[in-house]
Tab-separated table of C-alpha atoms in Angstrom:
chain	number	residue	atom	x	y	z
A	1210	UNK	CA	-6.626	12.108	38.162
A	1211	UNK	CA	-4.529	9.943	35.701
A	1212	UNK	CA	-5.806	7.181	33.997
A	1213	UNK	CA	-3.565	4.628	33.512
A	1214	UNK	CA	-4.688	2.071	30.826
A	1215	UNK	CA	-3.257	-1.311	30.051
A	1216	UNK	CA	-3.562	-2.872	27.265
A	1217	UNK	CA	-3.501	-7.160	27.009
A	1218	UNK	CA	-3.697	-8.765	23.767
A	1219	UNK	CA	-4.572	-12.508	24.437
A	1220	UNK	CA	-2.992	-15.175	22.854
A	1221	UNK	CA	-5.281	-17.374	20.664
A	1222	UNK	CA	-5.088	-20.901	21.503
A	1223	UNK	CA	-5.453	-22.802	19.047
A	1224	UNK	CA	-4.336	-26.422	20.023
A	1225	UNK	CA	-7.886	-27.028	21.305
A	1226	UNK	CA	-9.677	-25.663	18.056
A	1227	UNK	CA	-7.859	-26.917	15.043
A	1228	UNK	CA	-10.608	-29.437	14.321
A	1229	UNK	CA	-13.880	-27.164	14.608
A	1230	UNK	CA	-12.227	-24.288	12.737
A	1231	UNK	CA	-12.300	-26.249	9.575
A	1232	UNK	CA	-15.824	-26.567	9.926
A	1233	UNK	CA	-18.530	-24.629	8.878
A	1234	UNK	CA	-19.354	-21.283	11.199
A	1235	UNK	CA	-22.357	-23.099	12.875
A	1236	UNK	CA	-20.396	-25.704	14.082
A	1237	UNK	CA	-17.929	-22.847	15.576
A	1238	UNK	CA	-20.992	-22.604	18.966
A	1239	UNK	CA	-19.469	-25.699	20.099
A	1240	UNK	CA	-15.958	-23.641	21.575
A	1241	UNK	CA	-17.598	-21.431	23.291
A	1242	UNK	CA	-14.479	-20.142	25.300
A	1243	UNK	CA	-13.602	-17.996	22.478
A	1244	UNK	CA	-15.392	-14.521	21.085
A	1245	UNK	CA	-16.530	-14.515	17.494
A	1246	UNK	CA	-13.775	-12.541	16.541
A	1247	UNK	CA	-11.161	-15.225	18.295
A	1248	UNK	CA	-13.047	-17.875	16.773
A	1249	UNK	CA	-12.986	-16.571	13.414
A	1250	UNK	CA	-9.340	-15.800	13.446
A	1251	UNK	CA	-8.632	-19.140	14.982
A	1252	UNK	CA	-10.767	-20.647	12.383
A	1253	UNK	CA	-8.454	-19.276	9.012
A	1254	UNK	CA	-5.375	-20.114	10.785
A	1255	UNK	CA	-6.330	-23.187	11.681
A	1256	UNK	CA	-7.539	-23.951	7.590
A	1257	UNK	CA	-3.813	-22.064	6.506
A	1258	UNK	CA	-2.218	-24.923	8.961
A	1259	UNK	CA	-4.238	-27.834	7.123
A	1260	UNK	CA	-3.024	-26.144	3.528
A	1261	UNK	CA	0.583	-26.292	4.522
A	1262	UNK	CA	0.053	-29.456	5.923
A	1263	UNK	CA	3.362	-31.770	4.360
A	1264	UNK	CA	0.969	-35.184	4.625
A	1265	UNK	CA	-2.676	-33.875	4.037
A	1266	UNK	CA	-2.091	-30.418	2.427
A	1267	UNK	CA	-2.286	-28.103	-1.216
A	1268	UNK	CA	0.608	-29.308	-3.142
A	1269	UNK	CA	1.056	-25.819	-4.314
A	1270	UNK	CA	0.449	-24.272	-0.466
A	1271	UNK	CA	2.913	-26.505	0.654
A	1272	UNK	CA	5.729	-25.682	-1.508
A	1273	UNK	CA	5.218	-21.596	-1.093
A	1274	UNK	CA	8.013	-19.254	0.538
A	1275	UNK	CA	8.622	-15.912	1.247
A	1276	UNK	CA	9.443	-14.792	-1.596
A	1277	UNK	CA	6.845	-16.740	-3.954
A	1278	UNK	CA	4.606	-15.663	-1.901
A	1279	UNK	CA	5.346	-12.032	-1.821
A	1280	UNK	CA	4.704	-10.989	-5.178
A	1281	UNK	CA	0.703	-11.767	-4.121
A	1282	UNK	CA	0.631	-10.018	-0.763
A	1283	UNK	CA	1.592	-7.004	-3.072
A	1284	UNK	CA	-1.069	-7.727	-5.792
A	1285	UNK	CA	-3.482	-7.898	-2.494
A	1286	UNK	CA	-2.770	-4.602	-1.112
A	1287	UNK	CA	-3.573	-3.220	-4.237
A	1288	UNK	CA	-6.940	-4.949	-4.924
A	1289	UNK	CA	-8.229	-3.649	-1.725
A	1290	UNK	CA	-7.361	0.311	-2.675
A	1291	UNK	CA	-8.858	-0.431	-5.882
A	1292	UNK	CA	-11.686	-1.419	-4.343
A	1293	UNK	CA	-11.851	1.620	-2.167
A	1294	UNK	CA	-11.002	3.700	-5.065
A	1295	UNK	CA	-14.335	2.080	-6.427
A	1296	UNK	CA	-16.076	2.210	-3.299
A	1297	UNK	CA	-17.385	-1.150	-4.027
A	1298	UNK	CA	-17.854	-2.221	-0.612
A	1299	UNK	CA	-18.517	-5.949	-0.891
A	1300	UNK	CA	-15.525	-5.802	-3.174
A	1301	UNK	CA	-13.223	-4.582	-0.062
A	1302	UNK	CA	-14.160	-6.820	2.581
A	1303	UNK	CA	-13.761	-9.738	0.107
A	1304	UNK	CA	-10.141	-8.116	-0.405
A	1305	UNK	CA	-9.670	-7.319	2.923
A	1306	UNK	CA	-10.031	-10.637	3.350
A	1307	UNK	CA	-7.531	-11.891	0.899
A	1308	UNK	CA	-4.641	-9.561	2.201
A	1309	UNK	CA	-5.769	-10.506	6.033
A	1310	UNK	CA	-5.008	-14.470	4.441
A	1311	UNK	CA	-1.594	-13.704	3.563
A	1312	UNK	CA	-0.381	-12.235	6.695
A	1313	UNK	CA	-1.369	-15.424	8.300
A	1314	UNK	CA	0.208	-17.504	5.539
A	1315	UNK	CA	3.552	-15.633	5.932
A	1316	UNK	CA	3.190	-15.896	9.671
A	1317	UNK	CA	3.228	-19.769	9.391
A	1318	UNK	CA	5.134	-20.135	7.384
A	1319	UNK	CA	7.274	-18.113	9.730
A	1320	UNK	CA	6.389	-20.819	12.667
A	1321	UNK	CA	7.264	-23.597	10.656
A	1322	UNK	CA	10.883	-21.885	10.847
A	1323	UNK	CA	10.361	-21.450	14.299
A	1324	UNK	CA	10.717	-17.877	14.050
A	1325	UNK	CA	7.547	-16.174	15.181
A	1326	UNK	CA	3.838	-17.077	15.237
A	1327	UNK	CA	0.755	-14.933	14.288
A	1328	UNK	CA	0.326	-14.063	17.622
A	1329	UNK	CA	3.897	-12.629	17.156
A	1330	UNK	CA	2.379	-10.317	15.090
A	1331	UNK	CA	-0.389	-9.164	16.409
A	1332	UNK	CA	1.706	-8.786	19.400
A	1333	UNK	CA	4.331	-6.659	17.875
A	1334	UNK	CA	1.412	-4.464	15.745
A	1335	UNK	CA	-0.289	-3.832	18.974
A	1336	UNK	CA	2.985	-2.162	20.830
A	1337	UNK	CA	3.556	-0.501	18.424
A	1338	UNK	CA	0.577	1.041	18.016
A	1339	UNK	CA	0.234	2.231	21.590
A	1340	UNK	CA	3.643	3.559	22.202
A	1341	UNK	CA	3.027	5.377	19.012
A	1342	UNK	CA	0.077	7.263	20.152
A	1343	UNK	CA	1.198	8.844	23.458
A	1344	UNK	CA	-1.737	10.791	23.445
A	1345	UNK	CA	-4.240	8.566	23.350
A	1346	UNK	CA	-2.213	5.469	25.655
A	1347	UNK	CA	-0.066	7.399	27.463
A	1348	UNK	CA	0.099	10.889	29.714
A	1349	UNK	CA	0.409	13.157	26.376
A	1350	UNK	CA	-2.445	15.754	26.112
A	1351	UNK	CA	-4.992	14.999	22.847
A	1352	UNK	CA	-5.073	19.067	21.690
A	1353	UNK	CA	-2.577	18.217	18.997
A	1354	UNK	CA	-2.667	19.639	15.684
A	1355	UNK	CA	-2.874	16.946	12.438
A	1356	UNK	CA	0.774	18.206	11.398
A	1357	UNK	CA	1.849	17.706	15.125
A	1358	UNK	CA	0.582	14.570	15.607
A	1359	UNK	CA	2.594	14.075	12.169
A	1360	UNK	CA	6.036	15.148	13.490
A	1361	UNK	CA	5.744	13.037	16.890
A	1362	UNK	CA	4.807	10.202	14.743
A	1363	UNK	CA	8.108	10.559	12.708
A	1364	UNK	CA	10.107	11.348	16.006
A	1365	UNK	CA	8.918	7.920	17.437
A	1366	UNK	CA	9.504	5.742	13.923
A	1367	UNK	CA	13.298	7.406	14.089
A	1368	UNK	CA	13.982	6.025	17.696
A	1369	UNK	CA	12.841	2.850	16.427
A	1370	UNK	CA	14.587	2.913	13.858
A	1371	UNK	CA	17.712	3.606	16.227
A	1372	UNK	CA	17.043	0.997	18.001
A	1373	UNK	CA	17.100	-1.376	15.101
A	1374	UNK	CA	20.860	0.016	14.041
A	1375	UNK	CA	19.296	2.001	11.452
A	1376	UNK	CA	21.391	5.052	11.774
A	1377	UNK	CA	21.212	6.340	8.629
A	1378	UNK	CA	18.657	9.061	7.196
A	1379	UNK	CA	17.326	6.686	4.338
A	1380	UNK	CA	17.865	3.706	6.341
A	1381	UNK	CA	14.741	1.489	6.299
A	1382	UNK	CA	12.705	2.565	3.223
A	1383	UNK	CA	11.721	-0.376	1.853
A	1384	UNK	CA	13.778	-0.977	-1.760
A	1385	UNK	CA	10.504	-3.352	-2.725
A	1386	UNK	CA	8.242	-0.559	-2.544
A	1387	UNK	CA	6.785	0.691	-6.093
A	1388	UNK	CA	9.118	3.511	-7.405
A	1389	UNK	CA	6.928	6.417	-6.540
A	1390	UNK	CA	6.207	5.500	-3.361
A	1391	UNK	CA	9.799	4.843	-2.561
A	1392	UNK	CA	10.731	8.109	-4.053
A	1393	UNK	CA	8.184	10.074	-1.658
A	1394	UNK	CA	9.202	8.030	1.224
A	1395	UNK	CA	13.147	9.030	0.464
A	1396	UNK	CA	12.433	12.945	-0.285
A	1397	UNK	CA	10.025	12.387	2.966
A	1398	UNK	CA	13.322	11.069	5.238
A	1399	UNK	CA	15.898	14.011	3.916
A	1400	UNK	CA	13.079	16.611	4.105
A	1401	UNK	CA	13.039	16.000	7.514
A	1402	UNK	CA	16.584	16.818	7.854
A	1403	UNK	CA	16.524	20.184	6.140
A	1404	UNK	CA	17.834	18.576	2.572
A	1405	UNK	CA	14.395	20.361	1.277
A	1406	UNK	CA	13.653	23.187	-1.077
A	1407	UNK	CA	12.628	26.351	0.535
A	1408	UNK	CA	9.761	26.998	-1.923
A	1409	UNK	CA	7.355	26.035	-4.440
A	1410	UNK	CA	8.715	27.626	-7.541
A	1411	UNK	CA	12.381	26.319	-6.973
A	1412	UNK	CA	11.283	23.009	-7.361
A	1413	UNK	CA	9.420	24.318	-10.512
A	1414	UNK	CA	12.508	25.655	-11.868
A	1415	UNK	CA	14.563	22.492	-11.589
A	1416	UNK	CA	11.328	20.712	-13.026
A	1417	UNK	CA	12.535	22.699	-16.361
A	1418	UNK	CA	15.984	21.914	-16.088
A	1419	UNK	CA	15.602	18.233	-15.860
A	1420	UNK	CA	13.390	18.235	-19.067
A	1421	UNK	CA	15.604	20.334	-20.492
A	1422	UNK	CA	18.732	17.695	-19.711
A	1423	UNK	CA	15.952	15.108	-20.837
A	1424	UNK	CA	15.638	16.851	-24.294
A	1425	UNK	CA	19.190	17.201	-24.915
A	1426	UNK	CA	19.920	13.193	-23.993
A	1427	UNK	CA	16.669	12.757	-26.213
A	1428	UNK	CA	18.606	14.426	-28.962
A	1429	UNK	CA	21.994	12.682	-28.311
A	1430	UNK	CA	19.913	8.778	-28.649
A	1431	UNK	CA	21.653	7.866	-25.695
A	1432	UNK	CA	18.775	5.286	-24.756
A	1433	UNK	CA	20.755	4.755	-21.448
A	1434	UNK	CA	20.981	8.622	-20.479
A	1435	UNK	CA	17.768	9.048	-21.834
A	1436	UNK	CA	16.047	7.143	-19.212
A	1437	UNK	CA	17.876	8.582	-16.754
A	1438	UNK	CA	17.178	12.011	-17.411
A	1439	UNK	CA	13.373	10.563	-17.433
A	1440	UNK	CA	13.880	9.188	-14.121
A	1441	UNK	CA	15.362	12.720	-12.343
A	1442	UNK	CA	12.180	14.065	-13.748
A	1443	UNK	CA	10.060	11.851	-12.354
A	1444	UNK	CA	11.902	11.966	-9.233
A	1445	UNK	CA	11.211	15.933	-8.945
A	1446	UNK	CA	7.742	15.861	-10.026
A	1447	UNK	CA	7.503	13.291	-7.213
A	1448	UNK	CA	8.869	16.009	-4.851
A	1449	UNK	CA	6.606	18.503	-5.991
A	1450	UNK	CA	3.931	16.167	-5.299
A	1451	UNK	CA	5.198	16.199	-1.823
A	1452	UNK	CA	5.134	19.793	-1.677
A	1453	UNK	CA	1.356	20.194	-2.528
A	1454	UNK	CA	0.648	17.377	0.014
A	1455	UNK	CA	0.070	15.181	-3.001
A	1456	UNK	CA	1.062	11.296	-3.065
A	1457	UNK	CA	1.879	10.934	-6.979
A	1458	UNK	CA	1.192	6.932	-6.299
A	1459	UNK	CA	-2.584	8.113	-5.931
A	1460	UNK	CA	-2.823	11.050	-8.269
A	1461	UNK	CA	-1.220	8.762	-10.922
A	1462	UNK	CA	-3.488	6.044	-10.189
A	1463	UNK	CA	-6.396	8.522	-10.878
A	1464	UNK	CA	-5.080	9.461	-13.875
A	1465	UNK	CA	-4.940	6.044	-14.885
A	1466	UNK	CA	-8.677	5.772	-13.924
A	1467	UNK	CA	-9.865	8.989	-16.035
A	1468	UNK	CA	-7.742	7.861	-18.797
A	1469	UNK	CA	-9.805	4.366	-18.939
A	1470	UNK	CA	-12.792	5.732	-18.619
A	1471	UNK	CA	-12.855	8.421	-21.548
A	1472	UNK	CA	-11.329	5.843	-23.555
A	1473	UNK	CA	-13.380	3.036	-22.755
A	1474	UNK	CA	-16.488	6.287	-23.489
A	1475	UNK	CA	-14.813	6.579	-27.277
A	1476	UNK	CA	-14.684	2.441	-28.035
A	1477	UNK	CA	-18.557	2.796	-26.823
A	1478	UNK	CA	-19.046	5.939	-29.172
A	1479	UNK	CA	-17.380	4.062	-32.079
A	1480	UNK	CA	-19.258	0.855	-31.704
A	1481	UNK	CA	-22.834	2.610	-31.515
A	1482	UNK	CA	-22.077	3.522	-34.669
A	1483	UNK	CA	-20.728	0.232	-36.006
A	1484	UNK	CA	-17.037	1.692	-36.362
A	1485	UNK	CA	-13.660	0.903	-34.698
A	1486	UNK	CA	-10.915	1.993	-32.920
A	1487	UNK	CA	-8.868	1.447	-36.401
A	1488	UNK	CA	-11.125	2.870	-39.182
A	1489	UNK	CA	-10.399	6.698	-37.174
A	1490	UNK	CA	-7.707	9.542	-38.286
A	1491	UNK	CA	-6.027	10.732	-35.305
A	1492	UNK	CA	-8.008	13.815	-36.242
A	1493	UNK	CA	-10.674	12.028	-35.284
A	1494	UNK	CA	-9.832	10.418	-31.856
A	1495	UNK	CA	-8.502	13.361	-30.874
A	1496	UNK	CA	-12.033	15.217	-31.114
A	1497	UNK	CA	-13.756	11.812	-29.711
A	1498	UNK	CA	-11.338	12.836	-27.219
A	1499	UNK	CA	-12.869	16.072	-26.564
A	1500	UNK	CA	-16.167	14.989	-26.514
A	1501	UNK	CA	-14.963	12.683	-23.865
A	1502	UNK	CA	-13.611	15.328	-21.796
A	1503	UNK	CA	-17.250	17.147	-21.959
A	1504	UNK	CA	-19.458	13.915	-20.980
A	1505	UNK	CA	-17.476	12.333	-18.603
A	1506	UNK	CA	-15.389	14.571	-16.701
């Protein structure tokens, strides 16, 4: 027997509940036509509204766009894997929070150009999320491995991207993103094309060759060719990162983390012993630096 399951997201309305959402959460059991989570929802919206309000609203809300406002949903995104990366769990809903905010922001200010709502949205997000997952909506079986589940995933986001007139292979990667995730997400698209290495230690080898062109443009003081030779390396190490199953946007990060943390262990060392960063040889910091290693990981 199949089961056939439809999905219905309901629209919130909202034009009856603009004036309890504002209110405090006990005062929300006076609409009780609406589930906690509709209620809540309704409730933010409803306070982004009042912010962007041209008569009773934030000055600096009410002035925001697109684009001023984009630089923070960014910053967001980031607080919350921080957050997980700290597994401070208070820390993430609170951030959670903040990024869930500036969806809704952009979405009004979206429906004060009268070009889609936050229902819009949700809408869309929920489509897309079924006809993505075939096997768990649709009449595909479940007994998928990870990787296929992968490749069916990438099949679906290229007839999209059809769809959308994106014919070309790098069409569609986001020119915003941070430069290491872009660079993934490009090696990603013409990997999937065959424009791939056939093995590890190729990649390895033209690892060498693009610090080798580095060194030379190092010795030339081209500061122009210098960074781009940096760059190609980068760009490879990136691939290689994507060979070992590896984001480099992560690994870095970590690195960044374990970097803090043994410093931050040698400042504490220092000021036990009522010295500085700036009264040490480099002799010195470098064996701190050891110690480091051997204490905290």
């Amino acid at each position: 027997m199949q089961l056939v399951l439809t999905l219905q997201v309901q629209s919130i309305n909202l034009s009856s509940y603009n004036s309890f959402t504002l209110y405090p959460k006990t005062k929300m059991q006076k609409a009780p036509t609406l589930s906690e989570p509709e209620a809540s929802i309704a409730r933010l919206i409803a306070i982004v509204r009042k912010l962007r309000d041209p008569k009773e609203g934030c000055p600096w809300d009410i002035v925001q766009t697109f684009s001023s406002i984009a630089p923070h949903t960014i910053e967001e995104a980031y607080e919350v894997a921080d957050a997980i990366e700290r597994q401070d769990w208070d820390d993430l809903k609170s951030e959670l929070g903040d990024l869930l905010f500036q969806s809704i922001f952009h979405a009004q200010i979206a429906e004060e150009k009268g070009l889609f709502s936050f229902c819009d949205v949700v809408d869309n997000m929920s489509e897309k999320m079924v006809a993505r997952h075939p096997h768990v909506f649709g009449d595909e079986l479940r007994d998928k491995t990870m990787e296929q589940q992968s490749q069916d995933w990438e099949t679906i986001k290229a007839k999209e991207r059809i769809k959308k007139s994106q014919k070309g292979v790098l069409d569609g990667v986001a020119k915003g993103l941070p430069a290491l995730v872009r660079s993934l997400k490009l090696q990603k698209r013409a990997a999937r094309v065959g424009f791939d290495w056939l093995e590890t230690k190729e990649i390895f080898a033209k690892i060498s060759e693009e610090i080798d062109e580095l060194k030379c443009e190092i010795d030339s003081v081209n500061l122009e060719k210098v960074e781009e030779e940096f760059g190609d390396v980068l760009f490879v190490l990136t691939n290689l990162g994507r060979r070992l199953r590896i984001n480099p946007e992560t690994a870095l990060s970590r690195a960044n983390t374990k970097f803090t943390q043994r410093f931050e262990w040698i400042e504490s060392m220092l000021l036990t012993n009522g010295r500085d960063l700036t009264d040490c040889s480099l002799n010195e910091l470098n064996e701190l630096w050891k110690q480091a290693k051997l204490n905290i990981g």
